[in-house]
GROMACS .gro file of N, CA, C and O in nm:
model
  456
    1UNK      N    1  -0.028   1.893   2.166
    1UNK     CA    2  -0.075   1.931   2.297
    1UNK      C    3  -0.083   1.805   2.383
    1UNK      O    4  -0.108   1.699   2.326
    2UNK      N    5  -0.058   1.809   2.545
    2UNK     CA    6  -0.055   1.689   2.599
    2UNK      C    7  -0.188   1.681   2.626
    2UNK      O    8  -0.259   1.782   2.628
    3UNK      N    9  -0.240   1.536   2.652
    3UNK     CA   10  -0.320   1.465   2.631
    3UNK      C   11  -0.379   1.521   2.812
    3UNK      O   12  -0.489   1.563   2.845
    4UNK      N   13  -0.311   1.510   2.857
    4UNK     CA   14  -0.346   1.596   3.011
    4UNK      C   15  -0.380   1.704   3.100
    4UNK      O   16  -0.380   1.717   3.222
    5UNK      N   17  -0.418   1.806   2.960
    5UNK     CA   18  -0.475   1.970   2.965
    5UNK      C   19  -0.646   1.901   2.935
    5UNK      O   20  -0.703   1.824   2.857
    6UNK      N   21  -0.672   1.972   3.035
    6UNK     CA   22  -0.867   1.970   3.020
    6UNK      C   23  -0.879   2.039   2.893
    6UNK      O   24  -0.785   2.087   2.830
    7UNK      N   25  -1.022   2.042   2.853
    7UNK     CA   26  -1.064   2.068   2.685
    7UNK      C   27  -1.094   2.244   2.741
    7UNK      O   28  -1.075   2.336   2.661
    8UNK      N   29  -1.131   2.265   2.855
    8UNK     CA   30  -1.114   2.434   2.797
    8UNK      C   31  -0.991   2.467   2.816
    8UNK      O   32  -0.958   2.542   2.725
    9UNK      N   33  -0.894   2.446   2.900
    9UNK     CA   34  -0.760   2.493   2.828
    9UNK      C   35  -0.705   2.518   2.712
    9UNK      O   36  -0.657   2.618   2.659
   10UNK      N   37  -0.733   2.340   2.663
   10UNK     CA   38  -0.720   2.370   2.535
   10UNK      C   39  -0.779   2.428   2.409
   10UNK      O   40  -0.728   2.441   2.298
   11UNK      N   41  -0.908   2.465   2.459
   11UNK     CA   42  -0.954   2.557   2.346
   11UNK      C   43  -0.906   2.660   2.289
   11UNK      O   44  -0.917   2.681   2.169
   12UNK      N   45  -0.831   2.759   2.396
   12UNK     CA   46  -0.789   2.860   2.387
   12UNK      C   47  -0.698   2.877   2.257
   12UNK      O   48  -0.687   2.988   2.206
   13UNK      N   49  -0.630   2.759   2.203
   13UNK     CA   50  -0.552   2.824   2.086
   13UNK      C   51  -0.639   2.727   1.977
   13UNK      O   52  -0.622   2.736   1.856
   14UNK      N   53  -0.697   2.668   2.016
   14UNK     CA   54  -0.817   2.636   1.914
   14UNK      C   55  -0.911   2.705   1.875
   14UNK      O   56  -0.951   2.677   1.762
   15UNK      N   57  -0.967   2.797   1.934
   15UNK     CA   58  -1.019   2.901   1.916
   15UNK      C   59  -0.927   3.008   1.795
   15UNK      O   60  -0.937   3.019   1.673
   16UNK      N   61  -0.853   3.063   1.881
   16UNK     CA   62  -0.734   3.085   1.837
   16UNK      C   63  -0.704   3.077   1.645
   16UNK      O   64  -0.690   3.170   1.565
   17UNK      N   65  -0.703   2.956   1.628
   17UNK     CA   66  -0.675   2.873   1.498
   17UNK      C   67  -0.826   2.932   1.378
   17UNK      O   68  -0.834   2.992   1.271
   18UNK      N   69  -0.937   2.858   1.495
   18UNK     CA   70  -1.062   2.898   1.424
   18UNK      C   71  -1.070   3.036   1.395
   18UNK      O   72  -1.135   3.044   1.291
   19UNK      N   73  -1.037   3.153   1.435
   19UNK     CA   74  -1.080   3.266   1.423
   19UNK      C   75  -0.963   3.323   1.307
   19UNK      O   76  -0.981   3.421   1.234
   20UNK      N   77  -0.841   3.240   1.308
   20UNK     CA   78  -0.760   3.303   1.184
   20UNK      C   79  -0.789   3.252   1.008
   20UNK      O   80  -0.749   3.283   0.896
   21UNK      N   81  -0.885   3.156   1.071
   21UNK     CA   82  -0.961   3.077   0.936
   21UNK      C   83  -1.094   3.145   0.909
   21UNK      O   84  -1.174   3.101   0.826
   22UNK      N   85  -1.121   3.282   1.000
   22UNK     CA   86  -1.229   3.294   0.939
   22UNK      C   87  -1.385   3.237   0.986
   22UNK      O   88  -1.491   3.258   0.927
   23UNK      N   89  -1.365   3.167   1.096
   23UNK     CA   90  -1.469   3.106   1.159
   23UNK      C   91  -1.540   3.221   1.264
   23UNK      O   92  -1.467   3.278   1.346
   24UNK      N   93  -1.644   3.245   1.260
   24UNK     CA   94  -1.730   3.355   1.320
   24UNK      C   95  -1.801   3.270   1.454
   24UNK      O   96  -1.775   3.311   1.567
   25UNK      N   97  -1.882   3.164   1.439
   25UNK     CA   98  -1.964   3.135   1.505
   25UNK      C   99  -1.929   2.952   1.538
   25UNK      O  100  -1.937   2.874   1.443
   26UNK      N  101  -1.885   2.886   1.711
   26UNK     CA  102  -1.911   2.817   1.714
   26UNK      C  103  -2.003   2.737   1.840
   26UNK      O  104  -2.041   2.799   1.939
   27UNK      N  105  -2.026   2.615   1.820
   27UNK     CA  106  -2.072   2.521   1.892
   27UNK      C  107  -2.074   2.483   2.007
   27UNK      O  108  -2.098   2.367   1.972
   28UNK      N  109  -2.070   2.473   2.152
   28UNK     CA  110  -1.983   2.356   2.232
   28UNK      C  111  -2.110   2.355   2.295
   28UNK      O  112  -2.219   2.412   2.289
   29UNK      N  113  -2.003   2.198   2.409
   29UNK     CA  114  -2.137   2.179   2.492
   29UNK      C  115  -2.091   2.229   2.605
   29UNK      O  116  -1.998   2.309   2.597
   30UNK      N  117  -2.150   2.191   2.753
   30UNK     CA  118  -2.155   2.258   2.816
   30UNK      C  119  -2.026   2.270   2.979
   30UNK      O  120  -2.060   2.305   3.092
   31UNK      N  121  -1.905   2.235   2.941
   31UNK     CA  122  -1.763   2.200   2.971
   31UNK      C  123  -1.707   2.377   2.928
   31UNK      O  124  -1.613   2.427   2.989
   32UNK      N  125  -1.794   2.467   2.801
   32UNK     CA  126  -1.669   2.572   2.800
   32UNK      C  127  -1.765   2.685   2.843
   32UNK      O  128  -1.741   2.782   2.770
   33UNK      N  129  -1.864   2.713   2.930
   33UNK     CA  130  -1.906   2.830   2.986
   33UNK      C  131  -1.817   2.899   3.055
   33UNK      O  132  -1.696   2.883   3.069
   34UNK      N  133  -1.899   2.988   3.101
   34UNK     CA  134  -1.792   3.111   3.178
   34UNK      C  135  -1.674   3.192   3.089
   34UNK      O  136  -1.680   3.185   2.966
   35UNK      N  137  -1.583   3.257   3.144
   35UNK     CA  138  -1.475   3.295   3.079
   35UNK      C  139  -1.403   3.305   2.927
   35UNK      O  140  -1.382   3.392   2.842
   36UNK      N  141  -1.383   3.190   2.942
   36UNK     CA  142  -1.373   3.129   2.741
   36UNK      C  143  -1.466   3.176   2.654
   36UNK      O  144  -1.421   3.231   2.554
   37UNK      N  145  -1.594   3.167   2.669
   37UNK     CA  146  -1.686   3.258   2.583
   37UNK      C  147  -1.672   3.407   2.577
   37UNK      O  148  -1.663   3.472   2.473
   38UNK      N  149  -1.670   3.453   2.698
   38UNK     CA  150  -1.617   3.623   2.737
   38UNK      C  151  -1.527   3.635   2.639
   38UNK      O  152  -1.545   3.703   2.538
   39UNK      N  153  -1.419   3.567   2.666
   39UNK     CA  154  -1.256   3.616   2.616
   39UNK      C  155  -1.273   3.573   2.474
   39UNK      O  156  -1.219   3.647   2.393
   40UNK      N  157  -1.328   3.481   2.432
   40UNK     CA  158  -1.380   3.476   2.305
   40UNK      C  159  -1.426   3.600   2.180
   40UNK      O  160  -1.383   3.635   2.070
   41UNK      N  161  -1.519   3.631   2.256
   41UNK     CA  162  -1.609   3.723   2.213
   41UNK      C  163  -1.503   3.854   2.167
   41UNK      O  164  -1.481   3.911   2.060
   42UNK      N  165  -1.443   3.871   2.329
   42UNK     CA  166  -1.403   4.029   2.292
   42UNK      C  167  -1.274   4.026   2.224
   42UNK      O  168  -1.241   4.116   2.146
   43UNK      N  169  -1.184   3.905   2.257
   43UNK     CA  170  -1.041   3.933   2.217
   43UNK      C  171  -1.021   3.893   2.043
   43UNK      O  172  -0.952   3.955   1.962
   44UNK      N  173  -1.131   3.733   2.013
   44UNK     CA  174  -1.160   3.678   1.881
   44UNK      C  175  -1.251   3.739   1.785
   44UNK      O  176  -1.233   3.749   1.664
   45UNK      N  177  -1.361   3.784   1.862
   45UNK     CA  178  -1.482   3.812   1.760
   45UNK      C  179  -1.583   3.688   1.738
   45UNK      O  180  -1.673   3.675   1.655
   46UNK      N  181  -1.543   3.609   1.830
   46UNK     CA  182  -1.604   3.474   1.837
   46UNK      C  183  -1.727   3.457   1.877
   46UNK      O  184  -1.736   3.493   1.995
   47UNK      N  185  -1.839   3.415   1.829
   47UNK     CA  186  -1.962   3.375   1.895
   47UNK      C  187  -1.942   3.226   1.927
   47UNK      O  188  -1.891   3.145   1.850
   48UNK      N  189  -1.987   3.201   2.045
   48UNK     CA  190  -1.984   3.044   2.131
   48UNK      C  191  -2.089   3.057   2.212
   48UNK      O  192  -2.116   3.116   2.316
   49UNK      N  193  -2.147   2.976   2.122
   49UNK     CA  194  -2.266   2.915   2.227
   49UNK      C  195  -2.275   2.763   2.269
   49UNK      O  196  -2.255   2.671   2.190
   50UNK      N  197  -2.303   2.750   2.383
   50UNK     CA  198  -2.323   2.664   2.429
   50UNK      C  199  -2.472   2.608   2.429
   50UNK      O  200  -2.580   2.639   2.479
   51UNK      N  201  -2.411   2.492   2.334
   51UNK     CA  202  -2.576   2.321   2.352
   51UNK      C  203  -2.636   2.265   2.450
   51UNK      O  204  -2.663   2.146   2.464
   52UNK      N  205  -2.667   2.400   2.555
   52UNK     CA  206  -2.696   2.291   2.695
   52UNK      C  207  -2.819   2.168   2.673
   52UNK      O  208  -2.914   2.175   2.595
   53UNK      N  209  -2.791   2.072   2.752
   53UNK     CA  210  -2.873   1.947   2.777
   53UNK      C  211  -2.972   1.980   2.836
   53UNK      O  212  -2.956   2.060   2.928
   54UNK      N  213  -3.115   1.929   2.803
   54UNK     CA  214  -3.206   1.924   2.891
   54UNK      C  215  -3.190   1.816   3.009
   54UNK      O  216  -3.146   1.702   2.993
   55UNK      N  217  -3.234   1.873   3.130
   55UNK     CA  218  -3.283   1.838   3.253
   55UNK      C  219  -3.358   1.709   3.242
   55UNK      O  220  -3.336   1.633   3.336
   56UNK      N  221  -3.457   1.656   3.130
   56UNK     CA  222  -3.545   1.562   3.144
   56UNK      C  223  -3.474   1.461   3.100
   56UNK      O  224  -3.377   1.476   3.025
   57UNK      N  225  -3.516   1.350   3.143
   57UNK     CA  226  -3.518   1.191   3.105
   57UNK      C  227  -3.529   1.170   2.956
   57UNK      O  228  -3.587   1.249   2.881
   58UNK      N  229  -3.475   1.065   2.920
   58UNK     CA  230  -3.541   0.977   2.769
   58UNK      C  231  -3.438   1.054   2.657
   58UNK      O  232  -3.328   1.087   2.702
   59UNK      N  233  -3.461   1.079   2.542
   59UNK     CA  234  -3.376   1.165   2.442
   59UNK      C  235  -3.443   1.181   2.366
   59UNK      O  236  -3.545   1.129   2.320
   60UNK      N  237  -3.343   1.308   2.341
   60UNK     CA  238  -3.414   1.458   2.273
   60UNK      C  239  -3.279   1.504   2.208
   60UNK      O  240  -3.161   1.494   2.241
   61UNK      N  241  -3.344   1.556   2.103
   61UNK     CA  242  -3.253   1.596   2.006
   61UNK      C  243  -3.185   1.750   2.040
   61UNK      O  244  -3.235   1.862   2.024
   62UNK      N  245  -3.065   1.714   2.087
   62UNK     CA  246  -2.966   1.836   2.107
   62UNK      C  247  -2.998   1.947   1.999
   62UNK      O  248  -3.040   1.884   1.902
   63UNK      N  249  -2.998   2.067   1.973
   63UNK     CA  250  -2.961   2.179   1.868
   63UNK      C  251  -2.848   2.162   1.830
   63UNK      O  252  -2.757   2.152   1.912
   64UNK      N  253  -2.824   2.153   1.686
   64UNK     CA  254  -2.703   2.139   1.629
   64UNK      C  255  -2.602   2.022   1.660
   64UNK      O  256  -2.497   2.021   1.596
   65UNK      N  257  -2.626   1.928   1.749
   65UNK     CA  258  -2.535   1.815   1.781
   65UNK      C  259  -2.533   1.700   1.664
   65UNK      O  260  -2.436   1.626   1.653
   66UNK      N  261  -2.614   1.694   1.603
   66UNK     CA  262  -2.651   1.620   1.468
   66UNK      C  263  -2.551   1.657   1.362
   66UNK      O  264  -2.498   1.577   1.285
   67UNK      N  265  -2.525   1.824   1.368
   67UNK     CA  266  -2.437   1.838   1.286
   67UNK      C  267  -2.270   1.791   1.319
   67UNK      O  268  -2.199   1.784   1.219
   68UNK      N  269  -2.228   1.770   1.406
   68UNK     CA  270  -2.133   1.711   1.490
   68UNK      C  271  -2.142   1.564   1.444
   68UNK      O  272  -2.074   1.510   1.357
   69UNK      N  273  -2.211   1.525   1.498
   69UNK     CA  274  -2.244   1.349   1.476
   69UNK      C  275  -2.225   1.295   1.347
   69UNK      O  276  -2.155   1.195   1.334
   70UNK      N  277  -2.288   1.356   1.234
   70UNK     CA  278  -2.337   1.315   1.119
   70UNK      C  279  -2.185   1.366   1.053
   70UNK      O  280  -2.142   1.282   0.974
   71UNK      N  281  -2.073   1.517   1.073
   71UNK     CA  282  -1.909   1.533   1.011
   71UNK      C  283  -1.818   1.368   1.080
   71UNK      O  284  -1.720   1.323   1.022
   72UNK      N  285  -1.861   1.321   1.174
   72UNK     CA  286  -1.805   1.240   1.234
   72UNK      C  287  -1.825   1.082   1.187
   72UNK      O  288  -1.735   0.998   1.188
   73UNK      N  289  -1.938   1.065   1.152
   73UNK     CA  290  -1.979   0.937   1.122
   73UNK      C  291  -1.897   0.933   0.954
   73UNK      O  292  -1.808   0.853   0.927
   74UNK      N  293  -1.965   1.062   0.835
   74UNK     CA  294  -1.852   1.095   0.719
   74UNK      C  295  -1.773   1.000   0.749
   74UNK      O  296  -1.777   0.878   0.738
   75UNK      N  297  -1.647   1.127   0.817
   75UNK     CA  298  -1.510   1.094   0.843
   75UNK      C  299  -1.455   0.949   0.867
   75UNK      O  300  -1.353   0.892   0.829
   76UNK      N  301  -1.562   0.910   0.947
   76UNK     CA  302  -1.551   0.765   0.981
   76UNK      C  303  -1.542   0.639   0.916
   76UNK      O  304  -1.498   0.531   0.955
   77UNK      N  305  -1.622   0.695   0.753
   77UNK     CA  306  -1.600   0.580   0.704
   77UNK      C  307  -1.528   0.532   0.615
   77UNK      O  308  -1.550   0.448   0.527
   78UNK      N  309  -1.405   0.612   0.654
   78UNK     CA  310  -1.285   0.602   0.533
   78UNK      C  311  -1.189   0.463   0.663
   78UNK      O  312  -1.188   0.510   0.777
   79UNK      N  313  -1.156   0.394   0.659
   79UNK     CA  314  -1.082   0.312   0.732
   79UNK      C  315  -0.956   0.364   0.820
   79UNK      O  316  -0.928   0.326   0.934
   80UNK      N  317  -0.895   0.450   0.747
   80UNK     CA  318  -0.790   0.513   0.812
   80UNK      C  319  -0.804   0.619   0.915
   80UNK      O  320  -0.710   0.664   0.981
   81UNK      N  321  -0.969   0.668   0.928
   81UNK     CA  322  -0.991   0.762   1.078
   81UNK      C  323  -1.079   0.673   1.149
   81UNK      O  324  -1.141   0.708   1.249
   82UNK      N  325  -1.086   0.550   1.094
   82UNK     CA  326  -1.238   0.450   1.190
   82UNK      C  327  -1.146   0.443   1.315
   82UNK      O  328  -1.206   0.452   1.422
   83UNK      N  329  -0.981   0.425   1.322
   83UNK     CA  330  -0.912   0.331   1.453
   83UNK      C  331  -0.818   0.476   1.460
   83UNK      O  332  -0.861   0.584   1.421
   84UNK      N  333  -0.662   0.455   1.526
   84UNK     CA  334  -0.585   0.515   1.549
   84UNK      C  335  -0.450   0.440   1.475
   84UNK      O  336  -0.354   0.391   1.534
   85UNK      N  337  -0.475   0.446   1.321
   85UNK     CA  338  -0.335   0.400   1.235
   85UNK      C  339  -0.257   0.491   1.268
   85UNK      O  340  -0.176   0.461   1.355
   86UNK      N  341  -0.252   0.627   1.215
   86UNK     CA  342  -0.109   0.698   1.234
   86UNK      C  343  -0.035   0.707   1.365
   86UNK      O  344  -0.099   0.688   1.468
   87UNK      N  345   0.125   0.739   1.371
   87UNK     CA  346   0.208   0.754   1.463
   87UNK      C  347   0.184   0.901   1.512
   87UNK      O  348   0.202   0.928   1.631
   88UNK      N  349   0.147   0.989   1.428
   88UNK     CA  350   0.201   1.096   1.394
   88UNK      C  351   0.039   1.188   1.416
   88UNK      O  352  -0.050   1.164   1.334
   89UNK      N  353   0.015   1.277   1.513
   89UNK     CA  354  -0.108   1.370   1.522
   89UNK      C  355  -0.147   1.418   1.360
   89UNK      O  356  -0.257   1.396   1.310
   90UNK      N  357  -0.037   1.487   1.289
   90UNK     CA  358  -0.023   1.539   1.171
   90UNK      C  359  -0.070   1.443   1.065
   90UNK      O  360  -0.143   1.479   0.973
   91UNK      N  361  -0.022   1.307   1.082
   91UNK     CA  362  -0.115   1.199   0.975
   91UNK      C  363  -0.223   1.204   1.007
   91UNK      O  364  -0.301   1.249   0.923
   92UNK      N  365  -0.264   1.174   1.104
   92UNK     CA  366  -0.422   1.213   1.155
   92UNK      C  367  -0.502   1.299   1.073
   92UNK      O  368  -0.594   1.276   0.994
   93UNK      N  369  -0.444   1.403   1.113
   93UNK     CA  370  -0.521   1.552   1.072
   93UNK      C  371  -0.484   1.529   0.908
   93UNK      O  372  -0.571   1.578   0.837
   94UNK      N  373  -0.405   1.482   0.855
   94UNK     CA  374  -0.413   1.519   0.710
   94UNK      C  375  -0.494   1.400   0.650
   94UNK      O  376  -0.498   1.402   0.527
   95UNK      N  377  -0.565   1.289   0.713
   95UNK     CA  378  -0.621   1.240   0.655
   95UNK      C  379  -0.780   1.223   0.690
   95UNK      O  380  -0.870   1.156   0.641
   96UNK      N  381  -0.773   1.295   0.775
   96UNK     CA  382  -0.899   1.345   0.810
   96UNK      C  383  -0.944   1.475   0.665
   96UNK      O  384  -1.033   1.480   0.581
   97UNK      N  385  -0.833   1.555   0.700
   97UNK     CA  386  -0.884   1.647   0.563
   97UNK      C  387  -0.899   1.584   0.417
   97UNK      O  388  -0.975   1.651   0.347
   98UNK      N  389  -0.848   1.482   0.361
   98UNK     CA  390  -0.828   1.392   0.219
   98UNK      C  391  -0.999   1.316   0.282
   98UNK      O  392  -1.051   1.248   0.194
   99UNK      N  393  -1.068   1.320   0.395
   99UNK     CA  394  -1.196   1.256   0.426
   99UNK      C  395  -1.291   1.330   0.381
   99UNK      O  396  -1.385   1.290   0.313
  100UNK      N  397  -1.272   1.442   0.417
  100UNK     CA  398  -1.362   1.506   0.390
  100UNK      C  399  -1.374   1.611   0.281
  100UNK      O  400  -1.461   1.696   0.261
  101UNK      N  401  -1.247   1.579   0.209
  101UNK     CA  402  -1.205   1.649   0.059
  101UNK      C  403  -1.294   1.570  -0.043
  101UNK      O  404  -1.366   1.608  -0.135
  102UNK      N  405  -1.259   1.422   0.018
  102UNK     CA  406  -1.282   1.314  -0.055
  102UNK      C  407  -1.495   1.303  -0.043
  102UNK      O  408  -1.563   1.217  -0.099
  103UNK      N  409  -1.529   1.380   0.015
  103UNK     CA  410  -1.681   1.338   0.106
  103UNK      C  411  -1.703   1.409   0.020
  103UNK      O  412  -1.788   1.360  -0.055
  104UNK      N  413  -1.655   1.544  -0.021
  104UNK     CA  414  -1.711   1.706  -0.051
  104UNK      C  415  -1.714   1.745  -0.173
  104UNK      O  416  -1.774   1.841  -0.221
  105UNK      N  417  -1.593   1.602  -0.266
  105UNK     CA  418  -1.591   1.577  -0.373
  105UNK      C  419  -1.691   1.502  -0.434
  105UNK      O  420  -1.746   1.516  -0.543
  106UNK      N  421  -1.702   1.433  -0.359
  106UNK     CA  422  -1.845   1.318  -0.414
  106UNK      C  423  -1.951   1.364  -0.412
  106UNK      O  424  -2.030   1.312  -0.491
  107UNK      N  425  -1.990   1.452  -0.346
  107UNK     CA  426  -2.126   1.528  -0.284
  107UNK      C  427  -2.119   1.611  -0.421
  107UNK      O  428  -2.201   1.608  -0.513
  108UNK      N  429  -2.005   1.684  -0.412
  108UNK     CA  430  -2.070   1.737  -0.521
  108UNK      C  431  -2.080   1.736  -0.695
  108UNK      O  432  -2.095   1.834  -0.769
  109UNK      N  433  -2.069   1.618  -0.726
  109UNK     CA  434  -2.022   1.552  -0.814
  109UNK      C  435  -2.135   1.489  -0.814
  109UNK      O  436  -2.170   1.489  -0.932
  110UNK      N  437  -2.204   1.442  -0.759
  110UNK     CA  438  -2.355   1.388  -0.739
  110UNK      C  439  -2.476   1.488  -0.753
  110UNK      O  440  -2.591   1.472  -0.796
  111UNK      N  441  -2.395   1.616  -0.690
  111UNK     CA  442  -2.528   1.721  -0.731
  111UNK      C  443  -2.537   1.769  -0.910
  111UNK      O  444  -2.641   1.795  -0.969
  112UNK      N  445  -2.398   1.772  -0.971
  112UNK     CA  446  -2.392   1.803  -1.067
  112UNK      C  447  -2.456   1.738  -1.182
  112UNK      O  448  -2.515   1.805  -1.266
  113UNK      N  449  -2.446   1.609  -1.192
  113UNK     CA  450  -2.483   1.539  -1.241
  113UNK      C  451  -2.661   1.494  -1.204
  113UNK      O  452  -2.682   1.372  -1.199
  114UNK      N  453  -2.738   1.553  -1.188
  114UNK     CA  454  -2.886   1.522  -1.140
  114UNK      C  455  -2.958   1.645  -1.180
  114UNK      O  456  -3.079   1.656  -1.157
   0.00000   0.00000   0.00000
C-alpha cells in the first residue's frame, strides 16, 4: 500500500484481513470514527471501538493502549524490527511474526516449567 493513503483508508482492507482471521473485536484511537466503524460493524461483524483521549492535562492511562505499547516494545527487542533492515514489506512482516513466535515460545516455556 502507498505510504500516501491516510490510515482510515487504509483500514478498510485491514479490517478486511482481520475479520477473515477471525478477529471479532478491535482497538483504535481516535483518527477512525464515523463511517469505518458503521461499515465495520454491518458489512464485517466487527466491533471498533475507539480509545478516546481525555480532555485533561498531565497523563493518564489510555484503556487498552498498554496493550499496544507493551506487543510493540516485545517486538522490539529482537534487532531486526528495532530499525528498518528489510528491503522488502514482506521481510518485515515475516519477522515480526518469528518475534513474536519467538516471545510466545518463551513465555510459554517459562510457564511450563514453574
Amino acid at each position: 500500500m502507498p505510504l500516501n493513503i491516510r490510515d482510515t483508508a487504509g483500514a478498510n482492507p485491514l479490517l478486511h484481513t482481520a475479520a477473515q482471521h477471525s478477529i471479532r473485536y478491535i482497538w483504535a484511537d481516535h483518527a477512525y470514527r464515523g463511517d469505518l466503524i458503521t461499515w465495520a460493524n454491518h458489512t464485517l461483524n466487527l466491533t471498533v471501538q475507539v480509545v478516546a483521549r481525555p480532555r485533561v492535562r498531565g497523563f493518564h492511562l489510555l484503556a487498552r493502549r498498554w496493550v499496544v505499547e507493551r506487543s510493540f516494545a516485545w517486538i522490539s527487542r529482537r534487532r531486526r524490527c528495532a530499525r528498518d533492515y528489510e528491503r522488502l514489506p514482506e521481510h518485515h512482516e515475516t519477522m515480526v511474526y518469528l518475534a513474536a513466535a519467538l516471545h510466545m515460545s518463551r513465555r510459554a516455556a517459562r510457564l511450563h516449567t514453574t
